[in-house]
Coordinates of C-alpha atoms and ligand atoms in Angstrom, one line a residue:
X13 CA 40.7 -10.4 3.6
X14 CA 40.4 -7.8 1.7
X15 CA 37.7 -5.8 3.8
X16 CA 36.9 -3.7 6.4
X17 CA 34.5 -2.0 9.0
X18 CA 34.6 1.4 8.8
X19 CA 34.3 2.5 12.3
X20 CA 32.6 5.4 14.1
X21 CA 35.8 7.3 13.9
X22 CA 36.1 6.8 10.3
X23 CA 32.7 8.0 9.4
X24 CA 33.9 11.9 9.5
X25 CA 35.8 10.8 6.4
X26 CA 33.1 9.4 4.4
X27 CA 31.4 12.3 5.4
X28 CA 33.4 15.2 4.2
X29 CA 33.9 13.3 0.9
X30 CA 30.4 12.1 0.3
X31 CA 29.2 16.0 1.3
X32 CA 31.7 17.2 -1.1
X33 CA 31.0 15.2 -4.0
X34 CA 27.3 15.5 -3.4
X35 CA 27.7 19.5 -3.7
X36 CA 30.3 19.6 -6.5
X37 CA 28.2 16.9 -9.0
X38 CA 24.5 18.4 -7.8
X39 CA 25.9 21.4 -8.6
X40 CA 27.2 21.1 -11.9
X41 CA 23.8 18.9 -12.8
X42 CA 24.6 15.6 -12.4
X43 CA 21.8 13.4 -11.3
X44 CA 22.1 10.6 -8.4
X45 CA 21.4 6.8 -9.5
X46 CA 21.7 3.6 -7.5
X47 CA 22.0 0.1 -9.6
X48 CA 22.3 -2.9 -7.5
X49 CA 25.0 -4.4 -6.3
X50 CA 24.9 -7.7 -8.4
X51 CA 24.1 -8.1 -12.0
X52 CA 23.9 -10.8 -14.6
X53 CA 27.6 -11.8 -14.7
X54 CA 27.5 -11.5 -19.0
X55 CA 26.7 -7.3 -17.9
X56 CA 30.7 -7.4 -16.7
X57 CA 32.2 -10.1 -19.0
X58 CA 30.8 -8.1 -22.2
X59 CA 31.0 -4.1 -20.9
X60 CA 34.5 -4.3 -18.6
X61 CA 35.4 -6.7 -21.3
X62 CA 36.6 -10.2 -21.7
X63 CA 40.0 -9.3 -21.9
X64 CA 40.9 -7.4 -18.6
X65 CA 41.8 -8.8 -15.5
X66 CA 38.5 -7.5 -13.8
X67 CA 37.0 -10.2 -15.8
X68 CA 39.6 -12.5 -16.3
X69 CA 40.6 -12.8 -12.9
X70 CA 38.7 -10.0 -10.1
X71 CA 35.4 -10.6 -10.2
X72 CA 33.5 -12.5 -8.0
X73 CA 30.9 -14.3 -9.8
X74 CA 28.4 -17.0 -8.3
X75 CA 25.3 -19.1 -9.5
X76 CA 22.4 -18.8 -7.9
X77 CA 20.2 -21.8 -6.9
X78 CA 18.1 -21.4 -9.9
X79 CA 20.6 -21.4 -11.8
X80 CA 21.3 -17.6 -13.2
X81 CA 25.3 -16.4 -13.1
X82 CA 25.6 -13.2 -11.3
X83 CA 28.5 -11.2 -10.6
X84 CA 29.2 -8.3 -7.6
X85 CA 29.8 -5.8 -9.8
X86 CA 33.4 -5.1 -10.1
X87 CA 32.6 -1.2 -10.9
X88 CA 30.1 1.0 -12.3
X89 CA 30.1 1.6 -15.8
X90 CA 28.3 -1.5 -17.0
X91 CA 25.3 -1.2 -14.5
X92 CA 24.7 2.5 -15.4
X93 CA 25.2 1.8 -19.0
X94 CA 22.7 -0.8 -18.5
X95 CA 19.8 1.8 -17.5
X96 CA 20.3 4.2 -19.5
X97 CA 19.5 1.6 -21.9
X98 CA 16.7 -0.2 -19.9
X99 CA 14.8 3.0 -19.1
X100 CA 15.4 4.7 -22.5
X101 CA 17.3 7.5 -21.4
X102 CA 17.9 8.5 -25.0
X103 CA 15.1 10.3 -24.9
X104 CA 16.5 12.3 -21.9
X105 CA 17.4 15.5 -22.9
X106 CA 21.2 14.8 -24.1
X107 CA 23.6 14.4 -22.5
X108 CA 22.6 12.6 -19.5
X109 CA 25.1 13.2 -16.7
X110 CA 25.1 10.5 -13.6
X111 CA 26.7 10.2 -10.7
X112 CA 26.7 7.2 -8.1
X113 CA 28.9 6.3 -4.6
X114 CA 29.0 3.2 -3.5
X115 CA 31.0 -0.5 -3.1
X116 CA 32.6 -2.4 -5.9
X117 CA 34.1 -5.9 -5.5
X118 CA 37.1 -7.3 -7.4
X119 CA 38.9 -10.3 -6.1
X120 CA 42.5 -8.6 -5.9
X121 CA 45.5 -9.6 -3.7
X122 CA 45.1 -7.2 -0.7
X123 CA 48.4 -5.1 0.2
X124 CA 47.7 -0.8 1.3
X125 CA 45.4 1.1 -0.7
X126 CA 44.0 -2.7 -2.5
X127 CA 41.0 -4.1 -1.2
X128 CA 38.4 -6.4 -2.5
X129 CA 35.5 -4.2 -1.3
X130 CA 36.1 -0.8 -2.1
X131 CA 34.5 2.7 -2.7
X132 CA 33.8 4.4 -5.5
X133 CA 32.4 7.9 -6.7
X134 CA 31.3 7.2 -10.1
X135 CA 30.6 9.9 -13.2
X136 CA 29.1 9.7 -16.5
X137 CA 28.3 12.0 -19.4
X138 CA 25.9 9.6 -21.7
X139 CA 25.0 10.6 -25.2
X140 CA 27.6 13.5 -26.3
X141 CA 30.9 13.0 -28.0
X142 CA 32.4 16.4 -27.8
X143 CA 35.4 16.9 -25.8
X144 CA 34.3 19.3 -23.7
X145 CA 32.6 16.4 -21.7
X146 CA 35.7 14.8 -20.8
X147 CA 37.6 18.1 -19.8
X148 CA 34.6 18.4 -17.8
X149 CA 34.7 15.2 -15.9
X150 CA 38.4 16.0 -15.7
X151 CA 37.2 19.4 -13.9
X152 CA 35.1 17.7 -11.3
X153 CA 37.5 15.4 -10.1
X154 CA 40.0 18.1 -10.1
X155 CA 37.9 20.3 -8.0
X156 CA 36.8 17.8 -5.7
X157 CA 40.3 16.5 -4.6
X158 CA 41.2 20.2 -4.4
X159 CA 38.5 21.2 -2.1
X160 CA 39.0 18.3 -0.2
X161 CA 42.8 19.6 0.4
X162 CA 45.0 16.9 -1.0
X163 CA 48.0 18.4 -2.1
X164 CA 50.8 17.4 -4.6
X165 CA 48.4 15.2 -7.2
X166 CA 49.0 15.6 -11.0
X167 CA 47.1 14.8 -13.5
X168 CA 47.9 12.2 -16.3
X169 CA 45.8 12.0 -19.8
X170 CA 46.5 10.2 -23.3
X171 CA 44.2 9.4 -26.1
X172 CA 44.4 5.8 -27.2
X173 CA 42.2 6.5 -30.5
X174 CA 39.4 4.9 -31.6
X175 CA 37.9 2.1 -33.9
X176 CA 39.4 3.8 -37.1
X177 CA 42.8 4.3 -36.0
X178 CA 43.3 2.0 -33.1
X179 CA 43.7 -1.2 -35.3
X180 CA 46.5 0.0 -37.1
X181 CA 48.6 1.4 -34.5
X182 CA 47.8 -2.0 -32.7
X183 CA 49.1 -3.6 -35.7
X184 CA 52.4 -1.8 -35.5
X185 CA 53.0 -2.2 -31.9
X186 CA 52.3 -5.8 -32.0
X187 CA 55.3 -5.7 -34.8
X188 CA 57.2 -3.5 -32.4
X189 CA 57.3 -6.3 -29.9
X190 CA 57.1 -9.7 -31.5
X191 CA 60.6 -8.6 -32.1
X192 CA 61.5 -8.2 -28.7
X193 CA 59.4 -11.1 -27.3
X194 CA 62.4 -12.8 -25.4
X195 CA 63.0 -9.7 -23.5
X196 CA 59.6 -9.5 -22.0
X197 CA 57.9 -10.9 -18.8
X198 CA 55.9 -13.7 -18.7
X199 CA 52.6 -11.4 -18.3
X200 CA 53.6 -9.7 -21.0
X201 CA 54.0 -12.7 -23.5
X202 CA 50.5 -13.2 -23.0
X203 CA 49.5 -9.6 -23.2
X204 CA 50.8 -9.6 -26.2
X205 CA 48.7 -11.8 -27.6
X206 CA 45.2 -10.8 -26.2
X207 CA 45.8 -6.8 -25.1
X208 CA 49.0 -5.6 -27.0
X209 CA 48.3 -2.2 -25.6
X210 CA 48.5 -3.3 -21.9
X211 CA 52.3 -3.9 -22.7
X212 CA 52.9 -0.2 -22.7
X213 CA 52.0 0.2 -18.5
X214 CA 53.8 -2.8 -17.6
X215 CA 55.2 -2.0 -14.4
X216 CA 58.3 -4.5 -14.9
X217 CA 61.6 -2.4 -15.1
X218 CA 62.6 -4.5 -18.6
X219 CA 59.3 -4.3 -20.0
X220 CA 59.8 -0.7 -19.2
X221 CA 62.7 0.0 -21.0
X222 CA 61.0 -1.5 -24.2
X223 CA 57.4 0.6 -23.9
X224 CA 60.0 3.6 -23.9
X225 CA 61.1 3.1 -27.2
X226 CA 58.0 1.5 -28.2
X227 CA 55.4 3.5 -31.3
X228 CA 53.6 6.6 -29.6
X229 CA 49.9 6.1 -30.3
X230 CA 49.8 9.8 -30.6
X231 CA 51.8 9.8 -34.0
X232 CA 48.7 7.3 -35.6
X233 CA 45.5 8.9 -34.2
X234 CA 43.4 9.2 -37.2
X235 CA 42.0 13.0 -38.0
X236 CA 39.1 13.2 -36.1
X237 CA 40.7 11.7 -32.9
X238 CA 43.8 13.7 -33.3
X239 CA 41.4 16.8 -33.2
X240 CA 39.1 15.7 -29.9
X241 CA 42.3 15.6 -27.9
X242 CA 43.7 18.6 -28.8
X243 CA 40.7 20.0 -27.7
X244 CA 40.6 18.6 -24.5
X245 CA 44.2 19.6 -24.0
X246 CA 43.4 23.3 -25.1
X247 CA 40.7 23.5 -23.2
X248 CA 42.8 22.1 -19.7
X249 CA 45.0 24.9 -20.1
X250 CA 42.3 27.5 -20.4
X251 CA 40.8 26.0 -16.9
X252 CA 44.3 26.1 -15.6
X253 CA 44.2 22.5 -15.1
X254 CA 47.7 21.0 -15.5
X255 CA 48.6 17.8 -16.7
X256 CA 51.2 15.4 -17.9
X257 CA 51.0 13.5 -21.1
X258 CA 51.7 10.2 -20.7
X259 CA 51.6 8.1 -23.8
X260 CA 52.1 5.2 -21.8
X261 CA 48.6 5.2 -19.8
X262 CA 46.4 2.9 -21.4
X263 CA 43.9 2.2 -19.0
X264 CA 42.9 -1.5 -18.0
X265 CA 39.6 -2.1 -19.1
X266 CA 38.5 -2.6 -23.0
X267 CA 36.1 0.0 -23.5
X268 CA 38.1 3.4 -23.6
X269 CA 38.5 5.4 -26.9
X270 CA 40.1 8.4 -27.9
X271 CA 40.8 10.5 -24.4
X272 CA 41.9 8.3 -20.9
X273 CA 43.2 10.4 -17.8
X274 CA 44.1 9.3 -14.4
X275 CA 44.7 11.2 -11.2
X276 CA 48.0 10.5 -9.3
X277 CA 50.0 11.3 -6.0
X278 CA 53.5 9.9 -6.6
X279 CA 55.8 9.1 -4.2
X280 CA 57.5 6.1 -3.1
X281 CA 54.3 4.4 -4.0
X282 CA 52.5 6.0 -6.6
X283 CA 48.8 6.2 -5.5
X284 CA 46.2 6.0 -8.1
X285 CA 43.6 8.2 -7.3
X286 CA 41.0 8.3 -10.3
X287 CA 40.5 7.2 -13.6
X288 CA 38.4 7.5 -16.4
X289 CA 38.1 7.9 -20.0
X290 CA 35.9 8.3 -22.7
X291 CA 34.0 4.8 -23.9
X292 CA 32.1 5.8 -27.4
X293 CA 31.4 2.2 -28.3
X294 CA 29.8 0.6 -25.2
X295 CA 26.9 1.6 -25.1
X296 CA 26.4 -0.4 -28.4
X297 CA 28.0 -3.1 -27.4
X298 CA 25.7 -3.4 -24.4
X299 CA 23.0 -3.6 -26.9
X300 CA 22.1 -0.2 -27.1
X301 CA 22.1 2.3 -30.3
X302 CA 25.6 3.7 -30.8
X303 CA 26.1 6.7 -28.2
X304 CA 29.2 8.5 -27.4
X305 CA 29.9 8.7 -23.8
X306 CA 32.7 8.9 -21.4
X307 CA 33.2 8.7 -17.6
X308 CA 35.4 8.8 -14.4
X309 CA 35.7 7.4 -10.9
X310 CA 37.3 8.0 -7.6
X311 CA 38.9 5.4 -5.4
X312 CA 37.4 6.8 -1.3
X313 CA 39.7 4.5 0.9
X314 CA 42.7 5.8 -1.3
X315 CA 41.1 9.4 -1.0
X316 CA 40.8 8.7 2.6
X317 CA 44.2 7.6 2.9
X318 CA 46.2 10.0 1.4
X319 CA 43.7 13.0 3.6
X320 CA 45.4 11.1 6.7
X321 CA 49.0 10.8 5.4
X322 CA 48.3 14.5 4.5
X323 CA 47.2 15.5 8.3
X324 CA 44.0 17.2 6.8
X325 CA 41.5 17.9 9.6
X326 CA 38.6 17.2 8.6
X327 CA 35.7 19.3 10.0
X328 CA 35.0 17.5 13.6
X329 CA 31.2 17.7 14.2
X330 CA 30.2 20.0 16.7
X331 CA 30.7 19.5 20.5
X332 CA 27.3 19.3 22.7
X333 CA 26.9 22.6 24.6
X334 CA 24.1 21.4 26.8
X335 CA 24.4 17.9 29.0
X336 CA 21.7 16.8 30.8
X337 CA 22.6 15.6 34.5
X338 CA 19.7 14.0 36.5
X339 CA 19.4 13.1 40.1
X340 CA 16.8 9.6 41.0
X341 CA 14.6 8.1 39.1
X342 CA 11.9 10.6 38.5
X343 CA 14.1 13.2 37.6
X344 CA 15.6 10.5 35.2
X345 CA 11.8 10.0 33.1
X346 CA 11.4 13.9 33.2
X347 CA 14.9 14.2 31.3
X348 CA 13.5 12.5 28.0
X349 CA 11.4 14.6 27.7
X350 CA 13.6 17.7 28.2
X351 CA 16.2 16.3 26.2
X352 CA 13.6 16.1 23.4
X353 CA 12.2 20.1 23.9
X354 CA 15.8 21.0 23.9
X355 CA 16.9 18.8 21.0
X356 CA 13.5 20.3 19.2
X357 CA 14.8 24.1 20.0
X358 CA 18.1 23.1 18.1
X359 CA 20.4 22.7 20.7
X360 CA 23.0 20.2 20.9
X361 CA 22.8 17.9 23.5
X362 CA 24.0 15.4 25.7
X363 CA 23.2 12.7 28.3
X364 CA 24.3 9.6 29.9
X365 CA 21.1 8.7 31.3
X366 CA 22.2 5.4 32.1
X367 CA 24.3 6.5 35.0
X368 CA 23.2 7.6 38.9
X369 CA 25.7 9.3 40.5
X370 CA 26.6 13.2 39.4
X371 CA 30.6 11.8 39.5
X372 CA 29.9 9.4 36.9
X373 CA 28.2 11.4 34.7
X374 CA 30.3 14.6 34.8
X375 CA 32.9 12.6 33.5
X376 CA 31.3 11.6 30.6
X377 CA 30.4 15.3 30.1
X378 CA 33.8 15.8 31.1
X379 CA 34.9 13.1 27.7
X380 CA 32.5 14.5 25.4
X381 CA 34.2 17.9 25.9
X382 CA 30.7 19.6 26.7
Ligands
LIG5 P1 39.3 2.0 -12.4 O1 40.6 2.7 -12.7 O2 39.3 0.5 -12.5 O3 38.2 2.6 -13.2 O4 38.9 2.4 -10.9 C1 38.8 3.7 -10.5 C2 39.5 4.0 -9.1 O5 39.1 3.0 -8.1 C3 41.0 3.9 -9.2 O6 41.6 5.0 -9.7 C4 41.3 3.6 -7.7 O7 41.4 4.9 -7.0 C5 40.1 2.9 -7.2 N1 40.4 1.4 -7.1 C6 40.5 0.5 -8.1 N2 40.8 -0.7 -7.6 C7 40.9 -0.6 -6.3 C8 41.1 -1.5 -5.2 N3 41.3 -2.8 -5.4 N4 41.1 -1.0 -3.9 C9 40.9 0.3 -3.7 N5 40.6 1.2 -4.6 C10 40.6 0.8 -5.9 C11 36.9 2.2 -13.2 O8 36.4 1.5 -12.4 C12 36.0 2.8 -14.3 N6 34.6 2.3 -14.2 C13 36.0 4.3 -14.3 C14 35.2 4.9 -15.3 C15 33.9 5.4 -15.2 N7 35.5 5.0 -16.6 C16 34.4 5.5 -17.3 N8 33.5 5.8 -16.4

């Protein structure tokens, strides 16, 4: 459950969006890295972090028979993390931008647009703090669902501040709702113990109620914080990017600081596109030296499905102009090698050299459109 086979009239999908991606990111310099698809288990527990339900509850983890814990990695961030360390890309020229596409596994309970195997496209900026990085990320994506054609998405960002400020404002929203404990759901109750800021994107209609009167972590962002974001939000209007601030998003993994964003389509139910943020502290946590970074990803199937429920045609590859029709079995080994000078010459062809009579394969002709 969970998965899926992605079928030979699926693959014009994954195309288009694994073409477009390719040009946008090449494009704006972003180099191509594949990490594999399972990692030392301790990767996820210490760079998603301990506290998030990837770890706590998603990931698929196993032990191998001689004995090392491995995990499928439940996204990307970690693993490219990791080699930037392992193959000292410090001493990269700065920043180092990467970009992967490929599966991620987290054990979630499947229902539309939720799947344990999934798709991501998969951005970094290692190794700069400034906030033009993250309005850049925010660009990319932008332009990528844009020249895909989806229609009707906004854009959501926050900034959840950073290891200064965040502690206080923790502090205060802890406060906030130990007095209003009663009144919250059960999740909740324990959120508030382990990931007090998780409280605020609670999707039960109580809980709610309570995150909107709840302390904005926008009033305690310390100086420095309070200056990146405006930034970043001075520089979205100047790319005529618009967004919505949402002081609710949060994100659900432990590494963000200062600026999060997501991409949505709302409707009846919302779709969650994309979502990234900037992550300043993993790196060192991962046992590197301390280097500002900040990232994004895209969800394909959810891409994928909202290009369907959107009716956008996606390019159909060219229809043969040429098909090969053979009569007995000599003129049946003479075709190959036809089929291979006209194939050479550019031309795009077709056969079914499988078949005898004319009939049969003039129908096929007939199905290909030719
Ligand atoms: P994330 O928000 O966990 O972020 O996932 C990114 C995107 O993956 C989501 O916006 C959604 O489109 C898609 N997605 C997530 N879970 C599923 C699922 N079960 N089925 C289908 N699609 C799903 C990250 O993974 C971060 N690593 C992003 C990032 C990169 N932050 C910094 N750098």
């Amino acid at each position: 459950r969970g998965t899926f086979d992605i079928l030979p009239e699926e693959q014009k999908y994954w195309e288009r969006i694994i073409t477009i991606v390719n040009q946008i990111l090449t494009a704006y310099g972003f180099l191509a890295i594949d990490t594999p698809i399972f990692e030392n288990a301790l990767l996820f527990m210490r760079g998603t972090g301990p506290f998030t339900d990837v770890v706590q509850k998603e990931m698929y983890t196993f032990r191998t028979r001689g004995g090392d814990y491995l995990a499928l990695r439940p996204e990307f961030t970690p693993s490219i993390v990791r080699a930037y360390i392992e193959h000292g890309m410090k001493s990269w020229p700065q920043p180092v931008k990467l970009y992967s596409i490929g599966p991620v596994f987290r054990h979630e309970k499947p229902q539309a647009g939720r799947y344990r195997q999934f798709h991501q496209f998969n951005l970094e900026i290692i190794g700069e703090g400034g906030a033009l990085n993250d309005v850049l990320l925010i660009q990319l994506v932008f332009l990528i669902l844009k020249k895909l054609g989806i229609k009707g998405f906004n854009l959501q960002v926050n900034s959840i501040g950073c290891s200064q400020c965040r502690p206080d404002y923790r502090k205060i929203l802890i406060d906030y709702y130990r007095k209003q404990r009663k009144k919250l759901c059960r999740h909740c109750r324990e959120r508030l113990r382990l990931n007090p800021l998780r409280l605020l994107d609670c999707k039960e209609e109580k809980c709610r109620q309570l995150a909107n009167n709840a302390p904005q972590v926008i009033d305690y962002l310390c100086e420095e914080c309070h200056g990146h974001f405006k930034e970043v939000l001075e520089s979205l209007d100047e790319l005529d990017i618009p967004y919505i601030l949402n002081s609710h998003l949060v994100r659900g993994l432990d590494y963000y600081t200062k600026t999060v964003f997501e991409f949505r389509l709302e409707g009846q139910n919302p779709i969650e596109l994309a979502g990234g943020g900037r992550y300043d502290g993993l790196i060192e946590i991962l046992g590197g030296k301390s280097t500002p970074a900040a990232g994004i990803a895209g969800g394909i199937e959810r891409v994928i499905s909202v290009l369907k429920s959107q009716d956008i045609k996606v390019s159909q590859e060219s229809l043969p102009r040429i098909f090969l029709v053979q009569l007995g079995e000599l003129s049946r080994r003479r075709s190959l090698k036809l089929f291979e000078e006209l194939r050479n010459k550019g031309l795009k062809i077709a056969e079914a050299l499988s078949k005898d009579s004319i009939k049969s394969q003039l129908k096929v002709a007939d199905k290909l459109g030719v």
